[in-house]
mmCIF file of C-alpha atoms and ligand atoms in Angstrom:
data_model
loop_
_atom_site.group_PDB
_atom_site.id
_atom_site.type_symbol
_atom_site.label_atom_id
_atom_site.label_comp_id
_atom_site.label_asym_id
_atom_site.label_seq_id
_atom_site.Cartn_x
_atom_site.Cartn_y
_atom_site.Cartn_z
ATOM 1 C CA MET W 99 23.568 -16.105 -2.606
ATOM 2 C CA PRO W 100 25.906 -14.763 -0.348
ATOM 3 C CA GLU W 101 26.698 -16.791 3.078
ATOM 4 C CA LEU W 102 25.517 -16.062 6.350
ATOM 5 C CA ALA W 103 27.732 -14.732 9.134
ATOM 6 C CA ALA W 104 28.229 -16.519 11.955
ATOM 7 C CA TYR W 105 25.778 -14.502 13.973
ATOM 8 C CA ALA W 106 22.731 -14.265 11.338
ATOM 9 C CA VAL W 107 19.943 -16.394 11.932
ATOM 10 C CA SER W 108 19.839 -20.086 10.268
ATOM 11 C CA ASP W 109 17.663 -22.464 10.225
ATOM 12 C CA ALA W 110 19.931 -24.128 12.126
ATOM 13 C CA CYS W 111 20.436 -22.255 14.642
ATOM 14 C CA SER W 112 16.826 -20.770 15.032
ATOM 15 C CA ARG W 113 14.578 -21.743 18.159
ATOM 16 C CA GLY W 114 12.142 -23.393 15.946
ATOM 17 C CA ARG W 115 8.086 -23.271 16.231
ATOM 18 C CA ALA W 116 6.374 -23.816 19.019
ATOM 19 C CA ILE W 117 4.493 -26.565 17.075
ATOM 20 C CA ALA W 118 6.921 -29.083 15.572
ATOM 21 C CA GLU W 119 6.480 -28.978 11.724
ATOM 22 C CA PRO W 120 8.408 -31.366 9.031
ATOM 23 C CA ARG W 121 11.240 -29.074 7.418
ATOM 24 C CA PRO W 122 9.889 -27.606 4.097
ATOM 25 C CA LYS W 123 11.012 -29.897 1.011
ATOM 26 C CA ALA W 124 11.563 -26.645 -1.438
ATOM 27 C CA ARG W 125 12.410 -23.365 0.638
ATOM 28 C CA GLY W 126 13.856 -22.344 3.888
ATOM 29 C CA GLU W 127 12.320 -22.336 7.176
ATOM 30 C CA PHE W 128 12.137 -18.488 7.080
ATOM 31 C CA GLN W 129 10.993 -18.512 3.216
ATOM 32 C CA ARG W 130 8.215 -20.830 4.651
ATOM 33 C CA ASP W 131 7.405 -18.180 7.359
ATOM 34 C CA ARG W 132 7.454 -15.101 4.601
ATOM 35 C CA ASP W 133 5.174 -17.302 3.036
ATOM 36 C CA ARG W 134 2.615 -18.001 5.361
ATOM 37 C CA ILE W 135 2.800 -14.306 6.166
ATOM 38 C CA VAL W 136 1.770 -13.032 2.433
ATOM 39 C CA HIS W 137 -1.247 -15.603 2.592
ATOM 40 C CA SER W 138 -2.765 -14.760 5.640
ATOM 41 C CA THR W 139 -6.306 -12.722 5.833
ATOM 42 C CA ALA W 140 -4.571 -10.102 8.221
ATOM 43 C CA PHE W 141 -1.770 -9.482 5.445
ATOM 44 C CA ARG W 142 -4.634 -8.642 2.715
ATOM 45 C CA ARG W 143 -6.631 -6.454 5.254
ATOM 46 C CA LEU W 144 -3.266 -4.319 5.119
ATOM 47 C CA GLU W 145 -4.391 -2.677 2.007
ATOM 48 C CA TYR W 146 -7.305 -0.822 3.356
ATOM 49 C CA LYS W 147 -5.404 0.440 6.571
ATOM 50 C CA THR W 148 -4.699 3.785 6.660
ATOM 51 C CA GLN W 149 -0.903 4.805 7.092
ATOM 52 C CA VAL W 150 -1.217 8.305 7.528
ATOM 53 C CA PHE W 151 -4.146 9.537 4.706
ATOM 54 C CA VAL W 152 -7.208 7.597 4.893
ATOM 55 C CA ASN W 153 -7.447 4.993 2.111
ATOM 56 C CA HIS W 154 -10.272 6.706 0.264
ATOM 57 C CA GLU W 155 -8.186 10.322 0.585
ATOM 58 C CA GLY W 156 -6.971 9.237 -2.624
ATOM 59 C CA ASP W 157 -5.327 6.184 -4.955
ATOM 60 C CA LEU W 158 -1.337 7.192 -4.599
ATOM 61 C CA PHE W 159 -0.843 7.402 -1.204
ATOM 62 C CA ARG W 160 0.957 4.691 0.867
ATOM 63 C CA THR W 161 -1.489 2.173 2.680
ATOM 64 C CA ARG W 162 0.052 -0.398 5.371
ATOM 65 C CA LEU W 163 0.327 -2.758 2.706
ATOM 66 C CA THR W 164 2.256 -0.451 0.392
ATOM 67 C CA HIS W 165 4.233 0.354 3.633
ATOM 68 C CA SER W 166 5.187 -3.192 4.368
ATOM 69 C CA ILE W 167 6.231 -4.215 0.942
ATOM 70 C CA GLU W 168 8.683 -1.063 0.853
ATOM 71 C CA VAL W 169 10.018 -1.630 4.717
ATOM 72 C CA ALA W 170 10.662 -5.798 3.296
ATOM 73 C CA GLN W 171 12.466 -4.135 0.392
ATOM 74 C CA ILE W 172 14.855 -1.746 2.043
ATOM 75 C CA ALA W 173 15.472 -4.444 5.297
ATOM 76 C CA ARG W 174 16.287 -7.498 2.567
ATOM 77 C CA SER W 175 18.708 -5.052 0.647
ATOM 78 C CA VAL W 176 20.574 -3.719 4.132
ATOM 79 C CA ALA W 177 20.532 -7.638 5.543
ATOM 80 C CA ARG W 178 21.899 -9.293 2.495
ATOM 81 C CA THR W 179 24.814 -6.641 2.056
ATOM 82 C CA LEU W 180 25.457 -7.048 5.760
ATOM 83 C CA GLN W 181 25.412 -11.429 4.991
ATOM 84 C CA LEU W 182 22.434 -11.741 7.398
ATOM 85 C CA ASN W 183 19.333 -13.771 6.727
ATOM 86 C CA ASP W 184 17.247 -11.504 4.128
ATOM 87 C CA ASP W 185 14.558 -14.005 4.164
ATOM 88 C CA LEU W 186 13.949 -13.641 8.051
ATOM 89 C CA ALA W 187 14.121 -10.008 7.282
ATOM 90 C CA GLU W 188 11.463 -9.975 4.938
ATOM 91 C CA ALA W 189 9.203 -12.114 6.855
ATOM 92 C CA ILE W 190 9.450 -9.915 9.903
ATOM 93 C CA ALA W 191 9.142 -6.433 8.189
ATOM 94 C CA LEU W 192 6.123 -7.742 5.823
ATOM 95 C CA ALA W 193 4.400 -8.905 9.297
ATOM 96 C CA HIS W 194 5.346 -6.062 11.443
ATOM 97 C CA ASP W 195 2.100 -4.073 11.347
ATOM 98 C CA LEU W 196 -0.532 -7.007 10.943
ATOM 99 C CA GLY W 197 -1.935 -6.031 14.326
ATOM 100 C CA HIS W 198 -2.408 -2.561 12.838
ATOM 101 C CA THR W 199 -5.931 -0.757 13.858
ATOM 102 C CA PRO W 200 -7.698 0.885 11.199
ATOM 103 C CA PHE W 201 -6.604 4.628 10.794
ATOM 104 C CA GLY W 202 -3.304 4.127 11.773
ATOM 105 C CA HIS W 203 -1.996 5.639 15.232
ATOM 106 C CA ALA W 204 -5.079 7.235 15.861
ATOM 107 C CA GLY W 205 -6.795 4.260 15.742
ATOM 108 C CA GLN W 206 -4.495 2.425 18.178
ATOM 109 C CA ASP W 207 -4.541 5.190 20.664
ATOM 110 C CA ALA W 208 -8.600 5.140 20.640
ATOM 111 C CA LEU W 209 -8.994 1.520 20.970
ATOM 112 C CA ASN W 210 -5.551 1.748 23.752
ATOM 113 C CA GLU W 211 -8.171 3.960 25.595
ATOM 114 C CA CYS W 212 -10.894 1.637 25.330
ATOM 115 C CA MET W 213 -8.968 -1.032 26.457
ATOM 116 C CA GLN W 214 -7.593 0.983 29.991
ATOM 117 C CA GLY W 215 -8.117 -1.818 32.779
ATOM 118 C CA GLN W 216 -8.379 -4.415 30.405
ATOM 119 C CA GLY W 217 -4.742 -4.518 29.476
ATOM 120 C CA GLY W 218 -4.715 -1.706 27.000
ATOM 121 C CA PHE W 219 -4.243 -2.185 23.389
ATOM 122 C CA GLU W 220 -0.662 -2.196 21.231
ATOM 123 C CA HIS W 221 -0.349 -2.911 17.731
ATOM 124 C CA ASN W 222 3.376 -4.590 18.119
ATOM 125 C CA LEU W 223 1.460 -7.305 20.911
ATOM 126 C CA GLN W 224 -1.257 -7.326 18.585
ATOM 127 C CA SER W 225 0.530 -8.747 15.704
ATOM 128 C CA LEU W 226 1.976 -11.449 17.698
ATOM 129 C CA ARG W 227 -1.830 -12.459 18.649
ATOM 130 C CA ILE W 228 -2.456 -12.564 15.077
ATOM 131 C CA VAL W 229 0.227 -14.533 13.784
ATOM 132 C CA ASP W 230 -0.094 -16.917 17.020
ATOM 133 C CA ARG W 231 -3.602 -17.127 17.387
ATOM 134 C CA LEU W 232 -6.491 -15.330 15.286
ATOM 135 C CA GLU W 233 -5.312 -16.934 12.051
ATOM 136 C CA GLU W 234 -7.318 -19.382 11.064
ATOM 137 C CA ARG W 235 -5.696 -21.185 8.157
ATOM 138 C CA TYR W 236 -4.279 -24.527 9.211
ATOM 139 C CA GLY W 237 -5.705 -28.026 10.934
ATOM 140 C CA ALA W 238 -2.808 -28.667 13.736
ATOM 141 C CA PHE W 239 -2.773 -24.874 14.773
ATOM 142 C CA ASP W 240 -4.333 -21.640 15.601
ATOM 143 C CA GLY W 241 -1.847 -19.004 13.792
ATOM 144 C CA LEU W 242 0.892 -19.295 11.654
ATOM 145 C CA ASN W 243 3.222 -21.525 13.991
ATOM 146 C CA LEU W 244 6.349 -19.027 12.899
ATOM 147 C CA MET W 245 9.715 -19.247 13.677
ATOM 148 C CA PHE W 246 10.813 -18.104 17.118
ATOM 149 C CA GLU W 247 12.724 -15.409 15.623
ATOM 150 C CA THR W 248 10.227 -14.256 13.254
ATOM 151 C CA ARG W 249 7.546 -13.677 16.130
ATOM 152 C CA GLU W 250 11.023 -12.212 18.675
ATOM 153 C CA GLY W 251 11.339 -9.463 15.475
ATOM 154 C CA ILE W 252 7.486 -9.072 15.246
ATOM 155 C CA LEU W 253 7.445 -7.915 19.056
ATOM 156 C CA LYS W 254 9.319 -5.000 18.735
ATOM 157 C CA HIS W 255 8.425 -3.479 22.434
ATOM 158 C CA CYS W 256 6.737 -4.548 24.992
ATOM 159 C CA SER W 257 6.071 -3.196 29.010
ATOM 160 C CA SER W 258 7.400 -5.299 31.471
ATOM 161 C CA ALA W 259 4.161 -6.606 33.005
ATOM 162 C CA ARG W 260 3.301 -7.893 29.473
ATOM 163 C CA ALA W 261 6.807 -9.267 29.006
ATOM 164 C CA ARG W 262 6.586 -11.478 31.918
ATOM 165 C CA GLU W 263 3.044 -12.609 30.255
ATOM 166 C CA LEU W 264 4.464 -13.963 27.226
ATOM 167 C CA GLY W 265 7.071 -16.408 28.911
ATOM 168 C CA ASP W 266 9.989 -17.532 26.820
ATOM 169 C CA LEU W 267 9.372 -14.259 23.985
ATOM 170 C CA GLY W 268 8.975 -11.730 26.737
ATOM 171 C CA ARG W 269 12.455 -12.663 28.454
ATOM 172 C CA ARG W 270 14.716 -10.354 26.456
ATOM 173 C CA PHE W 271 12.448 -7.338 27.506
ATOM 174 C CA LEU W 272 13.219 -8.280 31.419
ATOM 175 C CA GLU W 273 16.942 -9.435 30.801
ATOM 176 C CA HIS W 274 17.809 -6.036 28.379
ATOM 177 C CA ARG W 275 18.985 -8.299 25.668
ATOM 178 C CA GLN W 276 18.901 -7.263 21.727
ATOM 179 C CA PRO W 277 16.716 -9.094 19.705
ATOM 180 C CA SER W 278 18.607 -10.627 15.883
ATOM 181 C CA LEU W 279 20.167 -8.646 13.692
ATOM 182 C CA GLU W 280 17.144 -8.857 11.580
ATOM 183 C CA ALA W 281 15.245 -7.392 13.719
ATOM 184 C CA GLN W 282 16.883 -4.770 14.454
ATOM 185 C CA ILE W 283 17.412 -3.618 10.660
ATOM 186 C CA CYS W 284 13.429 -3.940 10.108
ATOM 187 C CA ASN W 285 13.001 -0.990 13.077
ATOM 188 C CA LEU W 286 15.506 0.600 11.473
ATOM 189 C CA ALA W 287 14.089 0.213 7.555
ATOM 190 C CA ASP W 288 10.695 1.009 9.035
ATOM 191 C CA GLU W 289 11.696 4.220 9.650
ATOM 192 C CA ILE W 290 13.465 4.925 6.802
ATOM 193 C CA ALA W 291 10.445 4.065 5.141
ATOM 194 C CA TYR W 292 8.232 5.742 6.731
ATOM 195 C CA ASN W 293 10.002 8.981 6.992
ATOM 196 C CA ASN W 294 10.493 9.255 3.377
ATOM 197 C CA HIS W 295 7.302 8.143 2.056
ATOM 198 C CA ASP W 296 5.455 10.745 4.347
ATOM 199 C CA VAL W 297 7.219 13.520 2.681
ATOM 200 C CA ASP W 298 6.294 12.365 -0.432
ATOM 201 C CA ASP W 299 2.424 11.631 0.493
ATOM 202 C CA GLY W 300 2.657 14.962 2.472
ATOM 203 C CA LEU W 301 3.687 16.718 -0.759
ATOM 204 C CA ARG W 302 1.327 15.237 -3.193
ATOM 205 C CA SER W 303 -1.446 16.171 -0.911
ATOM 206 C CA GLY W 304 -0.488 19.665 -0.571
ATOM 207 C CA VAL W 305 -0.170 19.407 3.186
ATOM 208 C CA LEU W 306 3.416 20.036 2.921
ATOM 209 C CA THR W 307 5.452 22.367 0.812
ATOM 210 C CA LEU W 308 8.653 22.522 -0.733
ATOM 211 C CA GLU W 309 9.069 26.256 0.798
ATOM 212 C CA GLN W 310 8.804 23.954 4.337
ATOM 213 C CA LEU W 311 11.077 21.267 2.963
ATOM 214 C CA GLN W 312 13.688 23.934 2.420
ATOM 215 C CA GLY W 313 14.359 23.957 6.226
ATOM 216 C CA VAL W 314 14.652 19.917 6.804
ATOM 217 C CA SER W 315 18.457 19.529 5.733
ATOM 218 C CA LEU W 316 18.243 15.932 4.658
ATOM 219 C CA PHE W 317 15.459 17.146 2.182
ATOM 220 C CA ALA W 318 17.401 20.312 0.686
ATOM 221 C CA ARG W 319 20.693 18.752 0.802
ATOM 222 C CA HIS W 320 20.100 16.558 -1.676
ATOM 223 C CA ALA W 321 17.165 18.810 -3.783
ATOM 224 C CA ALA W 322 20.339 20.933 -4.364
ATOM 225 C CA GLU W 323 22.289 18.051 -5.813
ATOM 226 C CA VAL W 324 19.399 17.228 -8.003
ATOM 227 C CA ASP W 325 19.025 20.591 -9.260
ATOM 228 C CA ALA W 326 22.867 20.936 -9.808
ATOM 229 C CA GLU W 327 22.878 17.546 -12.364
ATOM 230 C CA PHE W 328 19.305 18.140 -13.320
ATOM 231 C CA PRO W 329 18.599 22.070 -13.746
ATOM 232 C CA CYS W 330 15.579 21.519 -15.953
ATOM 233 C CA ILE W 331 13.419 18.821 -14.157
ATOM 234 C CA ALA W 332 10.549 19.937 -11.673
ATOM 235 C CA GLY W 333 7.568 18.594 -10.142
ATOM 236 C CA ARG W 334 7.204 15.132 -9.308
ATOM 237 C CA ARG W 335 10.490 14.182 -11.167
ATOM 238 C CA ARG W 336 12.317 16.790 -9.101
ATOM 239 C CA VAL W 337 10.493 15.280 -5.981
ATOM 240 C CA HIS W 338 11.212 11.674 -6.294
ATOM 241 C CA GLU W 339 14.685 12.492 -7.782
ATOM 242 C CA THR W 340 15.307 13.998 -4.172
ATOM 243 C CA ILE W 341 13.391 11.337 -1.832
ATOM 244 C CA ARG W 342 15.395 8.466 -4.173
ATOM 245 C CA ARG W 343 18.791 10.073 -2.875
ATOM 246 C CA MET W 344 17.330 10.946 0.858
ATOM 247 C CA ILE W 345 16.673 6.771 0.866
ATOM 248 C CA ASP W 346 19.966 5.928 -0.692
ATOM 249 C CA ALA W 347 21.617 8.266 1.821
ATOM 250 C CA GLN W 348 20.211 6.720 4.750
ATOM 251 C CA VAL W 349 20.407 3.263 3.698
ATOM 252 C CA THR W 350 24.312 3.727 2.907
ATOM 253 C CA ASP W 351 24.832 5.624 6.006
ATOM 254 C CA LEU W 352 23.251 2.455 7.701
ATOM 255 C CA LEU W 353 25.357 0.361 6.360
ATOM 256 C CA ALA W 354 28.494 1.798 6.980
ATOM 257 C CA GLU W 355 27.693 2.381 10.558
ATOM 258 C CA SER W 356 26.222 -0.986 11.146
ATOM 259 C CA GLY W 357 29.046 -2.959 9.440
ATOM 260 C CA ARG W 358 31.891 -0.677 12.017
ATOM 261 C CA ARG W 359 29.859 -1.644 15.129
ATOM 262 C CA ILE W 360 29.545 -5.136 13.780
ATOM 263 C CA ALA W 361 33.227 -5.562 13.476
ATOM 264 C CA ASP W 362 33.907 -3.742 16.441
ATOM 265 C CA ALA W 363 31.686 -5.815 18.319
ATOM 266 C CA ALA W 364 33.565 -8.967 17.423
ATOM 267 C CA LEU W 365 30.535 -11.360 17.259
ATOM 268 C CA ALA W 366 31.148 -15.048 16.575
ATOM 269 C CA SER W 367 27.283 -15.963 17.339
ATOM 270 C CA LEU W 368 23.811 -15.026 17.821
ATOM 271 C CA ASP W 369 24.128 -15.105 21.197
ATOM 272 C CA ASP W 370 26.739 -12.157 20.931
ATOM 273 C CA VAL W 371 24.309 -10.299 19.410
ATOM 274 C CA HIS W 372 21.584 -10.555 21.961
ATOM 275 C CA ARG W 373 24.418 -9.806 24.467
ATOM 276 C CA ALA W 374 25.667 -6.786 22.605
ATOM 277 C CA PRO W 375 24.310 -3.077 22.508
ATOM 278 C CA PRO W 376 22.078 -2.261 19.488
ATOM 279 C CA LEU W 377 24.392 -2.540 16.605
ATOM 280 C CA ILE W 378 22.125 -1.536 13.835
ATOM 281 C CA GLY W 379 21.784 2.045 13.465
ATOM 282 C CA PHE W 380 22.718 5.270 11.773
ATOM 283 C CA ALA W 381 26.031 8.136 12.422
ATOM 284 C CA VAL W 382 25.842 10.625 14.581
ATOM 285 C CA ALA W 383 25.482 13.150 11.822
ATOM 286 C CA MET W 384 22.568 11.236 9.593
ATOM 287 C CA ASP W 385 20.913 10.524 13.052
ATOM 288 C CA ALA W 386 20.575 13.837 13.900
ATOM 289 C CA GLU W 387 19.304 14.846 10.573
ATOM 290 C CA ASN W 388 16.568 11.665 10.913
ATOM 291 C CA ARG W 389 15.462 13.282 14.114
ATOM 292 C CA GLU W 390 15.458 16.681 12.531
ATOM 293 C CA LEU W 391 13.021 15.150 9.550
ATOM 294 C CA LYS W 392 10.982 13.308 12.144
ATOM 295 C CA SER W 393 10.136 16.208 14.057
ATOM 296 C CA PHE W 394 9.515 18.327 10.863
ATOM 297 C CA LEU W 395 6.795 15.375 10.372
ATOM 298 C CA ARG W 396 5.265 15.686 13.578
ATOM 299 C CA GLU W 397 4.885 19.361 13.702
ATOM 300 C CA HIS W 398 3.643 19.773 9.955
ATOM 301 C CA LEU W 399 2.131 16.414 8.655
ATOM 302 C CA TYR W 400 1.032 14.269 11.479
ATOM 303 C CA ARG W 401 -0.239 17.643 13.457
ATOM 304 C CA HIS W 402 -1.983 19.371 10.414
ATOM 305 C CA PHE W 403 -5.330 20.363 11.056
ATOM 306 C CA GLU W 404 -6.414 18.451 7.730
ATOM 307 C CA VAL W 405 -4.856 15.151 9.266
ATOM 308 C CA LEU W 406 -6.350 15.895 13.130
ATOM 309 C CA ARG W 407 -9.922 16.237 11.880
ATOM 310 C CA MET W 408 -9.129 12.662 10.702
ATOM 311 C CA THR W 409 -8.028 11.549 13.521
ATOM 312 C CA ALA W 410 -10.465 12.953 15.492
ATOM 313 C CA LYS W 411 -13.068 10.943 13.271
ATOM 314 C CA ALA W 412 -11.348 8.347 13.845
ATOM 315 C CA ARG W 413 -11.639 8.361 17.345
ATOM 316 C CA ARG W 414 -15.156 8.816 17.254
ATOM 317 C CA VAL W 415 -15.696 5.573 14.832
ATOM 318 C CA ILE W 416 -13.648 3.229 17.228
ATOM 319 C CA HIS W 417 -15.374 4.317 20.326
ATOM 320 C CA ASP W 418 -18.359 4.079 19.320
ATOM 321 C CA LEU W 419 -18.177 0.778 17.918
ATOM 322 C CA PHE W 420 -16.714 -0.665 20.682
ATOM 323 C CA SER W 421 -19.048 0.903 23.568
ATOM 324 C CA ALA W 422 -21.848 -0.733 20.938
ATOM 325 C CA PHE W 423 -20.085 -4.190 21.179
ATOM 326 C CA VAL W 424 -19.192 -4.338 25.003
ATOM 327 C CA ALA W 425 -23.006 -2.719 25.718
ATOM 328 C CA ASP W 426 -24.427 -5.713 23.736
ATOM 329 C CA ALA W 427 -22.232 -8.905 22.528
ATOM 330 C CA ARG W 428 -25.045 -9.890 20.683
ATOM 331 C CA LEU W 429 -24.470 -7.287 17.883
ATOM 332 C CA LEU W 430 -21.211 -8.925 17.519
ATOM 333 C CA PRO W 431 -20.377 -11.508 14.238
ATOM 334 C CA PRO W 432 -20.756 -15.209 15.732
ATOM 335 C CA GLN W 433 -17.362 -15.996 16.000
ATOM 336 C CA TYR W 434 -16.826 -13.067 17.863
ATOM 337 C CA GLN W 435 -19.404 -14.177 20.273
ATOM 338 C CA ALA W 436 -17.778 -17.241 21.267
ATOM 339 C CA MET W 437 -14.195 -15.790 21.045
ATOM 340 C CA ALA W 438 -16.098 -13.477 24.129
ATOM 341 C CA ALA W 439 -17.622 -16.436 25.785
ATOM 342 C CA GLU W 440 -14.228 -18.223 26.081
ATOM 343 C CA GLY W 441 -12.303 -14.749 27.157
ATOM 344 C CA THR W 442 -14.115 -11.017 27.507
ATOM 345 C CA ILE W 443 -16.181 -9.214 25.449
ATOM 346 C CA GLN W 444 -13.357 -6.508 25.652
ATOM 347 C CA ARG W 445 -10.837 -8.461 24.228
ATOM 348 C CA ALA W 446 -13.062 -9.910 21.514
ATOM 349 C CA THR W 447 -14.280 -6.705 20.755
ATOM 350 C CA ALA W 448 -10.645 -5.277 20.264
ATOM 351 C CA ASP W 449 -9.505 -7.840 17.981
ATOM 352 C CA TYR W 450 -13.113 -7.593 15.643
ATOM 353 C CA ILE W 451 -12.281 -3.649 15.664
ATOM 354 C CA ALA W 452 -8.473 -4.038 15.209
ATOM 355 C CA GLY W 453 -9.120 -6.876 11.917
ATOM 356 C CA MET W 454 -11.284 -3.762 10.360
ATOM 357 C CA THR W 455 -10.173 -2.004 7.507
ATOM 358 C CA ASP W 456 -10.789 1.602 7.263
ATOM 359 C CA ARG W 457 -13.672 1.557 4.991
ATOM 360 C CA TYR W 458 -15.260 -1.506 7.072
ATOM 361 C CA SER W 459 -15.039 -0.156 10.248
ATOM 362 C CA MET W 460 -16.695 2.897 8.668
ATOM 363 C CA LYS W 461 -19.581 0.842 7.407
ATOM 364 C CA GLU W 462 -19.738 -0.771 10.739
ATOM 365 C CA HIS W 463 -20.759 2.273 11.977
ATOM 366 C CA ARG W 464 -23.245 3.464 9.770
ATOM 367 C CA ARG W 465 -25.078 0.308 10.307
ATOM 368 C CA LEU W 466 -24.759 0.825 14.050
ATOM 369 C CA PHE W 467 -25.412 4.107 14.048
ATOM 370 C CA ALA W 468 -26.826 5.836 11.181
ATOM 371 C CA VAL W 469 -30.925 5.389 10.940
ATOM 372 C CA SER W 470 -31.100 6.156 7.306
ATOM 373 C CA GLU W 471 -29.348 2.631 6.933
ATOM 374 C CA PHE W 472 -30.159 -0.826 8.052
HETATM 375 MG MG1 MG R 185 5.585 0.168 10.042
#
């Protein structure tokens, strides 16, 4: 394993855990964080949560779980090549979507509407709430008691009002300081993963067509390369050869540009990272191509009528469930009734709904609203 750079997060320079624990015997602190995340209940739920396509629409589409694994793969490779802490990058990547509601962004928007006046709902904050409080696995503490830098990486963004409530962890938002390079890598790895796998899933579903994608330079450029090298391949194999080149081009660009920025910043410590501008990023040309791809996906995939139908239905399910539970807390499972008694009925309901998988939320909806089902 290559030695860590002086500005990488290490066990030695970490700000540690909120509750002190003995050092792990056969692994590093951030390996332990990753392991705790993998063993958590919230992590297993990701298997049945929507990325773009609802889970039951097909077995081969990405789910939050496979998305998180792809993000972790990219983040780990980039971190290792830049001599950064790949265990930390992996832990952040695997945890970054733990707080997602069922039905992807539609679910989050609906729950956020329900929670207006109650502090709103934001999936980043919910991921943090899960690892800090909601997981019930250890005798000595609530949550997973993760290292400070893992928690910092999970909290990608938050409002100033929220940042003030979060104390130490929120301070960087108020002081406009950057998180670790490992956290910055995860943000970019997330983008690379979803932009590329959404092209793949979009084509697989038939919502996107190859003709449309010819208008996207990153795709067209690499498809032409594939056609020149393998004139006889078509179909899924051609699509895959194209997408793997797109991912490779983005990762290669990210490594070169970030390496250059890191060298220019002459970093001597992790503290220098916090004070510097964002150092992980694409060069100008790739940034433009990436933005072109994103706006293409927004227009042709995320706003496609079939995706919007799913979105509309998801909103209805979340709104219905929320109203039913808030109107009568006795309908909640006992553990959430207890949470409502300690806090607010709205927050306990949001925690319950956010934890649901797509299919569980639909089942709950049937139980509460379908006259033919009890
Ligand atoms: Mg993600």
